PDB file of C-alpha atoms in Angstrom:
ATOM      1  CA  UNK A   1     -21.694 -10.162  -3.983  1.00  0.00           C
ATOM      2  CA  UNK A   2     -23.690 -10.817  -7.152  1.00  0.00           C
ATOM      3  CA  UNK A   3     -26.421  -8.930  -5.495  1.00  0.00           C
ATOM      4  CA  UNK A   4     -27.294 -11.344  -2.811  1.00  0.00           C
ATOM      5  CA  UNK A   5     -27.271 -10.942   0.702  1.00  0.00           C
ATOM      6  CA  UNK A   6     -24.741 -11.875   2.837  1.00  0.00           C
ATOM      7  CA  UNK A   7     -24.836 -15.331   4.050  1.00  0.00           C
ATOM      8  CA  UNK A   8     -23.036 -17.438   7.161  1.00  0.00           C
ATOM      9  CA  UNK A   9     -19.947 -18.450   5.760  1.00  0.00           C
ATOM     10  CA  UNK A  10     -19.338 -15.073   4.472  1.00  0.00           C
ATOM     11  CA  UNK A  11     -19.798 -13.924   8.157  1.00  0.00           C
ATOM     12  CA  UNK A  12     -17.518 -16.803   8.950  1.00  0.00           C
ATOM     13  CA  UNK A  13     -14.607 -16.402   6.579  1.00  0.00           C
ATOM     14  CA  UNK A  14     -14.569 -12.744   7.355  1.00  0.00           C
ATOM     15  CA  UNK A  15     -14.510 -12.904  11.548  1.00  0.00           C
ATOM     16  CA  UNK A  16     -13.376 -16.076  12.187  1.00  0.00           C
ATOM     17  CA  UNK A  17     -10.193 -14.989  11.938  1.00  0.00           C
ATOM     18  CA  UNK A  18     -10.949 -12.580  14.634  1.00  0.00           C
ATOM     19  CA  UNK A  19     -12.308 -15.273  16.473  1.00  0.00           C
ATOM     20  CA  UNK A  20      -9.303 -17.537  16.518  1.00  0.00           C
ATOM     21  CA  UNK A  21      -6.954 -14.749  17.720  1.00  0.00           C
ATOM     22  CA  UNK A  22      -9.494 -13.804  20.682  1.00  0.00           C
ATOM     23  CA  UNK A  23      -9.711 -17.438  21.635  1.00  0.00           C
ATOM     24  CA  UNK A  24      -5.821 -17.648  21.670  1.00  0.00           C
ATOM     25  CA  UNK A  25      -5.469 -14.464  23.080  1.00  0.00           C
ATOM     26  CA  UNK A  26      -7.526 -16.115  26.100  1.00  0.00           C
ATOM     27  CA  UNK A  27      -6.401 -19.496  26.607  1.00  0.00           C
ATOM     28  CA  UNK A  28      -2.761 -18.329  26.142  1.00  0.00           C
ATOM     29  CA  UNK A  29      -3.453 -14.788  28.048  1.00  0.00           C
ATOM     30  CA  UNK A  30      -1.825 -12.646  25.860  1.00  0.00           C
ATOM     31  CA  UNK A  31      -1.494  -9.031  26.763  1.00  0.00           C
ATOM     32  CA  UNK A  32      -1.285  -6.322  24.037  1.00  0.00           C
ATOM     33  CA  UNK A  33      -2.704  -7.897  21.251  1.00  0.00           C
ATOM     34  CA  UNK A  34      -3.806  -4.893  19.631  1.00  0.00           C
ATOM     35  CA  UNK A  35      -2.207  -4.618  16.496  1.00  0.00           C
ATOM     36  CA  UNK A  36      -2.588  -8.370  15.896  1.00  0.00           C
ATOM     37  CA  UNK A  37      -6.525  -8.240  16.309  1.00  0.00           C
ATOM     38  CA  UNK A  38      -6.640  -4.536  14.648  1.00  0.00           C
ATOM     39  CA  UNK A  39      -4.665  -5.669  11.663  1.00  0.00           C
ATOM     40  CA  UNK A  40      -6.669  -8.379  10.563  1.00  0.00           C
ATOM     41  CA  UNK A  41     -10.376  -6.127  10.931  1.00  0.00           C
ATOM     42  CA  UNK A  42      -8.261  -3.465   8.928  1.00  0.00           C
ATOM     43  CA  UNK A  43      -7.339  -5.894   6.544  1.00  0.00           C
ATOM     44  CA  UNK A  44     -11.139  -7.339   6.593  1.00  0.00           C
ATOM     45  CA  UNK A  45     -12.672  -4.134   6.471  1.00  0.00           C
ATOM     46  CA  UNK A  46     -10.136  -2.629   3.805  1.00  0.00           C
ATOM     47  CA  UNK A  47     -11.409  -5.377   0.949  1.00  0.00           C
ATOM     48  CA  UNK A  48     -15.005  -5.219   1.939  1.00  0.00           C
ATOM     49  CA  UNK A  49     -14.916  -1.248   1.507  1.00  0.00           C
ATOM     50  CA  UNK A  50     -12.839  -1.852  -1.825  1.00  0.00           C
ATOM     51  CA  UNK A  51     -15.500  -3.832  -2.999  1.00  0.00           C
ATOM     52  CA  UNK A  52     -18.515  -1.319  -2.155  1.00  0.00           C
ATOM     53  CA  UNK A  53     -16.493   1.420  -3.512  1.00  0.00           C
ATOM     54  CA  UNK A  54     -15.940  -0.164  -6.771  1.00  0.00           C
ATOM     55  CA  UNK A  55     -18.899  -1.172  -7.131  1.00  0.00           C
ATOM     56  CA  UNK A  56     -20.725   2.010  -6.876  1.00  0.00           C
ATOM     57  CA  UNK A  57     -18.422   4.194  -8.192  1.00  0.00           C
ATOM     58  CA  UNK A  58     -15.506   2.554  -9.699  1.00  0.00           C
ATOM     59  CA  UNK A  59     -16.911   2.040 -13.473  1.00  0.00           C
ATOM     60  CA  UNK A  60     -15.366  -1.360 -15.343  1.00  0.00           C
ATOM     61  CA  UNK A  61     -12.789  -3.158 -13.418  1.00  0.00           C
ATOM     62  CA  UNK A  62      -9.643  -3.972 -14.554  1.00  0.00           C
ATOM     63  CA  UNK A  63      -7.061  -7.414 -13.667  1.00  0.00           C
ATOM     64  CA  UNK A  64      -5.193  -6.872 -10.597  1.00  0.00           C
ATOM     65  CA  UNK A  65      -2.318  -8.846 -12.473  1.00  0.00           C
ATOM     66  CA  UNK A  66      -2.598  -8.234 -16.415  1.00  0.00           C
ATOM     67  CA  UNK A  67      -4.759  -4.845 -16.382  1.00  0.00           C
ATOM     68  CA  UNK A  68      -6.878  -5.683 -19.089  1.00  0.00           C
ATOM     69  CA  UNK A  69     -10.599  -5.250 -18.604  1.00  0.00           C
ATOM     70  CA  UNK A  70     -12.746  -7.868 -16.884  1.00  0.00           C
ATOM     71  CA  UNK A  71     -16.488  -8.273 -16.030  1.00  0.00           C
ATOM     72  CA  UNK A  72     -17.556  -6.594 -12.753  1.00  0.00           C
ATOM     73  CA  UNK A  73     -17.934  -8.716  -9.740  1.00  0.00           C
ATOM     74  CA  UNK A  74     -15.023 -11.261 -11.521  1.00  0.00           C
ATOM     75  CA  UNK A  75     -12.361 -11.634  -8.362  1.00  0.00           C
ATOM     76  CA  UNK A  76      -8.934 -10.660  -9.411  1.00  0.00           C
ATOM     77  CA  UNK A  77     -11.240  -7.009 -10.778  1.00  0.00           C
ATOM     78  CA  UNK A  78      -9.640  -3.285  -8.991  1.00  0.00           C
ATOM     79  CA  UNK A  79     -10.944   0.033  -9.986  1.00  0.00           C
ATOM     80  CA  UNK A  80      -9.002   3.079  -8.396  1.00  0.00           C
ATOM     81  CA  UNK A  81     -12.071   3.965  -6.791  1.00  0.00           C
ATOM     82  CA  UNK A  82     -11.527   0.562  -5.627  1.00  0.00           C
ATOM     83  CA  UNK A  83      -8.044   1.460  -4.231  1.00  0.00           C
ATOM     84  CA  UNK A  84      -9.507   4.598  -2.544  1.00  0.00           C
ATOM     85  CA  UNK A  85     -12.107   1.995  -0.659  1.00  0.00           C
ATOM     86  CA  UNK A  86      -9.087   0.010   0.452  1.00  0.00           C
ATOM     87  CA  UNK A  87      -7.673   3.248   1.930  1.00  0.00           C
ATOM     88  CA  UNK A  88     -10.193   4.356   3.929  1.00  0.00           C
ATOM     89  CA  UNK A  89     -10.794   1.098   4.905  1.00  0.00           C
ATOM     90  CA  UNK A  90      -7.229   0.655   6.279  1.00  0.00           C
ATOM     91  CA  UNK A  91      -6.916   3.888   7.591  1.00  0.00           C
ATOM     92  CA  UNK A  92     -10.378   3.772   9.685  1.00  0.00           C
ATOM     93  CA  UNK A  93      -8.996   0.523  11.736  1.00  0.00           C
ATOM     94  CA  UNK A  94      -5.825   2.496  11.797  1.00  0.00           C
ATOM     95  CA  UNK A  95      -6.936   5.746  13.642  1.00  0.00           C
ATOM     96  CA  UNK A  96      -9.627   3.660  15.655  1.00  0.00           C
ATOM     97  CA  UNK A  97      -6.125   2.211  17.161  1.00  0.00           C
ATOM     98  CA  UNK A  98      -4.392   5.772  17.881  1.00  0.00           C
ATOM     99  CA  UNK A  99      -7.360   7.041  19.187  1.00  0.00           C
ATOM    100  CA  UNK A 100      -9.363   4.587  20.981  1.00  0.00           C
ATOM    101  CA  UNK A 101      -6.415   2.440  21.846  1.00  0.00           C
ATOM    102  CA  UNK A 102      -3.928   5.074  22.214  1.00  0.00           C
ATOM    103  CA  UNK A 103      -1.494   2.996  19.866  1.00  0.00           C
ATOM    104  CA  UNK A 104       2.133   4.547  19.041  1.00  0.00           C
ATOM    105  CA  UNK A 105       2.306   5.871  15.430  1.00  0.00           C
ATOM    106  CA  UNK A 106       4.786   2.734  14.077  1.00  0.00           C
ATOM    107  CA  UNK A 107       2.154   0.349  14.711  1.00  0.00           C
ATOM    108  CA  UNK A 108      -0.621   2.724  13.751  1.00  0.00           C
ATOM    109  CA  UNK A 109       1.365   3.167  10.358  1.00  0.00           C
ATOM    110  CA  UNK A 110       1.670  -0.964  10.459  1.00  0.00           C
ATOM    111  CA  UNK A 111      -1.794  -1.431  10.953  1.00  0.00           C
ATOM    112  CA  UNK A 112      -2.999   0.622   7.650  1.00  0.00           C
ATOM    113  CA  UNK A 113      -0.684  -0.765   5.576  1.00  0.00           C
ATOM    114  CA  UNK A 114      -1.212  -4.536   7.238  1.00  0.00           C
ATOM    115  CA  UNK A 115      -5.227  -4.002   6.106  1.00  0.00           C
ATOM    116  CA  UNK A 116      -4.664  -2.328   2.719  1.00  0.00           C
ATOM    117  CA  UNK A 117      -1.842  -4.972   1.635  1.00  0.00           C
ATOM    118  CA  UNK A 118      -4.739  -7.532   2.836  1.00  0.00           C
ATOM    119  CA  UNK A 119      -7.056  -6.226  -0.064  1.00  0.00           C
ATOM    120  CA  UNK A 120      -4.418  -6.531  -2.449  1.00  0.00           C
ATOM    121  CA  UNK A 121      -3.621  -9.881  -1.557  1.00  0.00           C
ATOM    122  CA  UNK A 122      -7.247 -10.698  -1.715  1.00  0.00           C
ATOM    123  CA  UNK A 123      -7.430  -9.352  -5.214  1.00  0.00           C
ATOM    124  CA  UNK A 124      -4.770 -11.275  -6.339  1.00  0.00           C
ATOM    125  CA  UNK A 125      -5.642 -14.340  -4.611  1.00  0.00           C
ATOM    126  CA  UNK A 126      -9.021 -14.413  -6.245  1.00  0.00           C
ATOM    127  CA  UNK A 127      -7.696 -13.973  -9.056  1.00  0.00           C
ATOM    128  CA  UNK A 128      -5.040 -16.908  -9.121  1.00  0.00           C
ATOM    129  CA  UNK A 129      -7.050 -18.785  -7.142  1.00  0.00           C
ATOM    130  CA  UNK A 130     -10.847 -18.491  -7.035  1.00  0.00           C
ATOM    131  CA  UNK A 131     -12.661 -20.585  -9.544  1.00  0.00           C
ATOM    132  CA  UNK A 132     -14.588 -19.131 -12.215  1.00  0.00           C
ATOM    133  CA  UNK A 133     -16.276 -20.697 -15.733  1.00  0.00           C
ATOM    134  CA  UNK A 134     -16.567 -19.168 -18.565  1.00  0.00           C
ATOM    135  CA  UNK A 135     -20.263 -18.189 -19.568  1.00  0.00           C
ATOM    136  CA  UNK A 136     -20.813 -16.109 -23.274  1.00  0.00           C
ATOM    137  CA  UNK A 137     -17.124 -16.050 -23.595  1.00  0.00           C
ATOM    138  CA  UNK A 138     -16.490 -14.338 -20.465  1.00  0.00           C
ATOM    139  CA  UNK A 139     -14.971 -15.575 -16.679  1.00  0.00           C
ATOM    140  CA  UNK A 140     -17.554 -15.622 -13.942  1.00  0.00           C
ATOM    141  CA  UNK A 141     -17.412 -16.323 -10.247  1.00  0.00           C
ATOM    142  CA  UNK A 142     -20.981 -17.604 -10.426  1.00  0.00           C
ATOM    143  CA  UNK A 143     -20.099 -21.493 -10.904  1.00  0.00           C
ATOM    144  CA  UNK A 144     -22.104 -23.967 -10.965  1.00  0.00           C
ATOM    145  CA  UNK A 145     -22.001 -27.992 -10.603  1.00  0.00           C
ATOM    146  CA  UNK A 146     -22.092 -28.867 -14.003  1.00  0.00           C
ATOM    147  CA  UNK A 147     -19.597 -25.849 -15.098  1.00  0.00           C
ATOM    148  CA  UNK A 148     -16.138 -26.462 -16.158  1.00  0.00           C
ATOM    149  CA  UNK A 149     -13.487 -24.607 -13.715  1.00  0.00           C
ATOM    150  CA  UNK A 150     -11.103 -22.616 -16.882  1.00  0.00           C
ATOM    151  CA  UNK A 151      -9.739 -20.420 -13.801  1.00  0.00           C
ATOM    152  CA  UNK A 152      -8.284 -21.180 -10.167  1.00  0.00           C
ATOM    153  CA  UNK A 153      -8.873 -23.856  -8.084  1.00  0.00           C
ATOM    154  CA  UNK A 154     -11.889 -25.679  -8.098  1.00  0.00           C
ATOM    155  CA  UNK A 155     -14.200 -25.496  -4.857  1.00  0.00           C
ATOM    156  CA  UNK A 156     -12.471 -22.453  -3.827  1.00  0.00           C
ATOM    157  CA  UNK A 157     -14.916 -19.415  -3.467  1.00  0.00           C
ATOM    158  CA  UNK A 158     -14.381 -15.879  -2.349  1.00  0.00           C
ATOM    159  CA  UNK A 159     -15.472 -16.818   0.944  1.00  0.00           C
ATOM    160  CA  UNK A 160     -12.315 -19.298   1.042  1.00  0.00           C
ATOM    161  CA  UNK A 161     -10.376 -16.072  -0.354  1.00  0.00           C
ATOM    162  CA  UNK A 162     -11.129 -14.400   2.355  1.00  0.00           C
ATOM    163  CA  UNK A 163     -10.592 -16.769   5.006  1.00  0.00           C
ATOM    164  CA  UNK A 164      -6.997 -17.122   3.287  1.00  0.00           C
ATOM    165  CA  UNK A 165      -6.273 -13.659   3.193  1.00  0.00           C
ATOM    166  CA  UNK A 166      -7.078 -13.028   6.454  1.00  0.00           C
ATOM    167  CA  UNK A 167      -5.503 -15.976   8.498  1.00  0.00           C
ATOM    168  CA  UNK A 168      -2.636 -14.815   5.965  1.00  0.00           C
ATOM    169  CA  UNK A 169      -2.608 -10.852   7.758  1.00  0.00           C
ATOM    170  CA  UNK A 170      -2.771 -12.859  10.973  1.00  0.00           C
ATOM    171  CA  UNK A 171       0.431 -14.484  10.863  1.00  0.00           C
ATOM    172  CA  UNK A 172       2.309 -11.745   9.384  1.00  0.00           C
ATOM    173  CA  UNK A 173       0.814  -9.423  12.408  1.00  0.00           C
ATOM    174  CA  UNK A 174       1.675 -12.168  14.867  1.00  0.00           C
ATOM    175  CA  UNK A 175       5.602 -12.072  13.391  1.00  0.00           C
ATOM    176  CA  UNK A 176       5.592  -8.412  13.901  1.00  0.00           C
ATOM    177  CA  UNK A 177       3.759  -8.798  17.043  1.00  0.00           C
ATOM    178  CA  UNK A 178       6.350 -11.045  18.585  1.00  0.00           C
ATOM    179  CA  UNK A 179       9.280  -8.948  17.512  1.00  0.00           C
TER     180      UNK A 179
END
């Protein structure tokens, strides 16, 4: 994001997750965890692929919550190119279940919609929660020590979005899981 390269606690925030539910799934030897794991990569996958959509093709973003118009790159920003990211994103995880993992069609259907409501929740997370200044009159995500926090929470980065969202998809997987 912001045209650098992807760092360790992006890496982190975005398996970790992952991690944690193979761990448990090992000390607690848990059997058909499928959807649980495949959930939360659909979920990861469906807000990375949002974002590279958007980006390339999406033209100006606009608030996930009041629609206007904000800067590219700002969390909280969709484009419906966007959207259609977030789809296929969703959808990949989804038939990598049914086929690979010969998964009924409820929880293939569960799975998509697990990893495309995870992108939405991202987007609105970052946008309640992510901190951002204000720099030539406009929000940015690019904050720095000495900038005053006029959005979110301050500390809170889309790394710690992420992390959020995710462990968020895990739990709700695990209640459906458990059923």
């Amino acid at each position: 994001k912001h045209g650098k390269p992807r760092d360790v606690f992006q890496v982190v925030a975005n398996s970790g997750p992952i991690w944690l539910l193979a761990v448990l799934a090992l000390l607690w030897n848990l059997q058909g965890t499928d959807l649980f794991v495949l959930s939360v990569m659909s979920a990861a996958l469906s807000d990375t692929l949002s974002s590279e959509f958007g980006i390339r093709w999406g033209g100006r973003p606009f608030s996930i919550v009041t629609g206007k118009s904000i800067p590219v790159g700002v969390s909280g920003g969709v484009t419906w190119v966007g959207f259609l990211g977030a789809s296929v994103g969703a959808l990949l995880m989804a038939l990598f279940g049914f086929i690979f993992r010969n998964m009924m069609m409820t929880d293939v259907i569960l799975i998509a919609v697990l990893g495309f409501t995870g992108s939405v929740m991202d987007s609105f997370l970052g946008y309640w929660l992510q901190e951002k200044a204000e720099h030539n009159g406009q929000w940015t995500d690019i904050v720095s020590s000495s900038d005053v926090v006029v959005k979110g929470v301050k500390g809170v980065n889309n790394d710690a979005i992420n992390a959020l969202t995710l462990v968020t998809i895990s739990a709700v997987s695990a209640m459906i899981w458990l059923r």
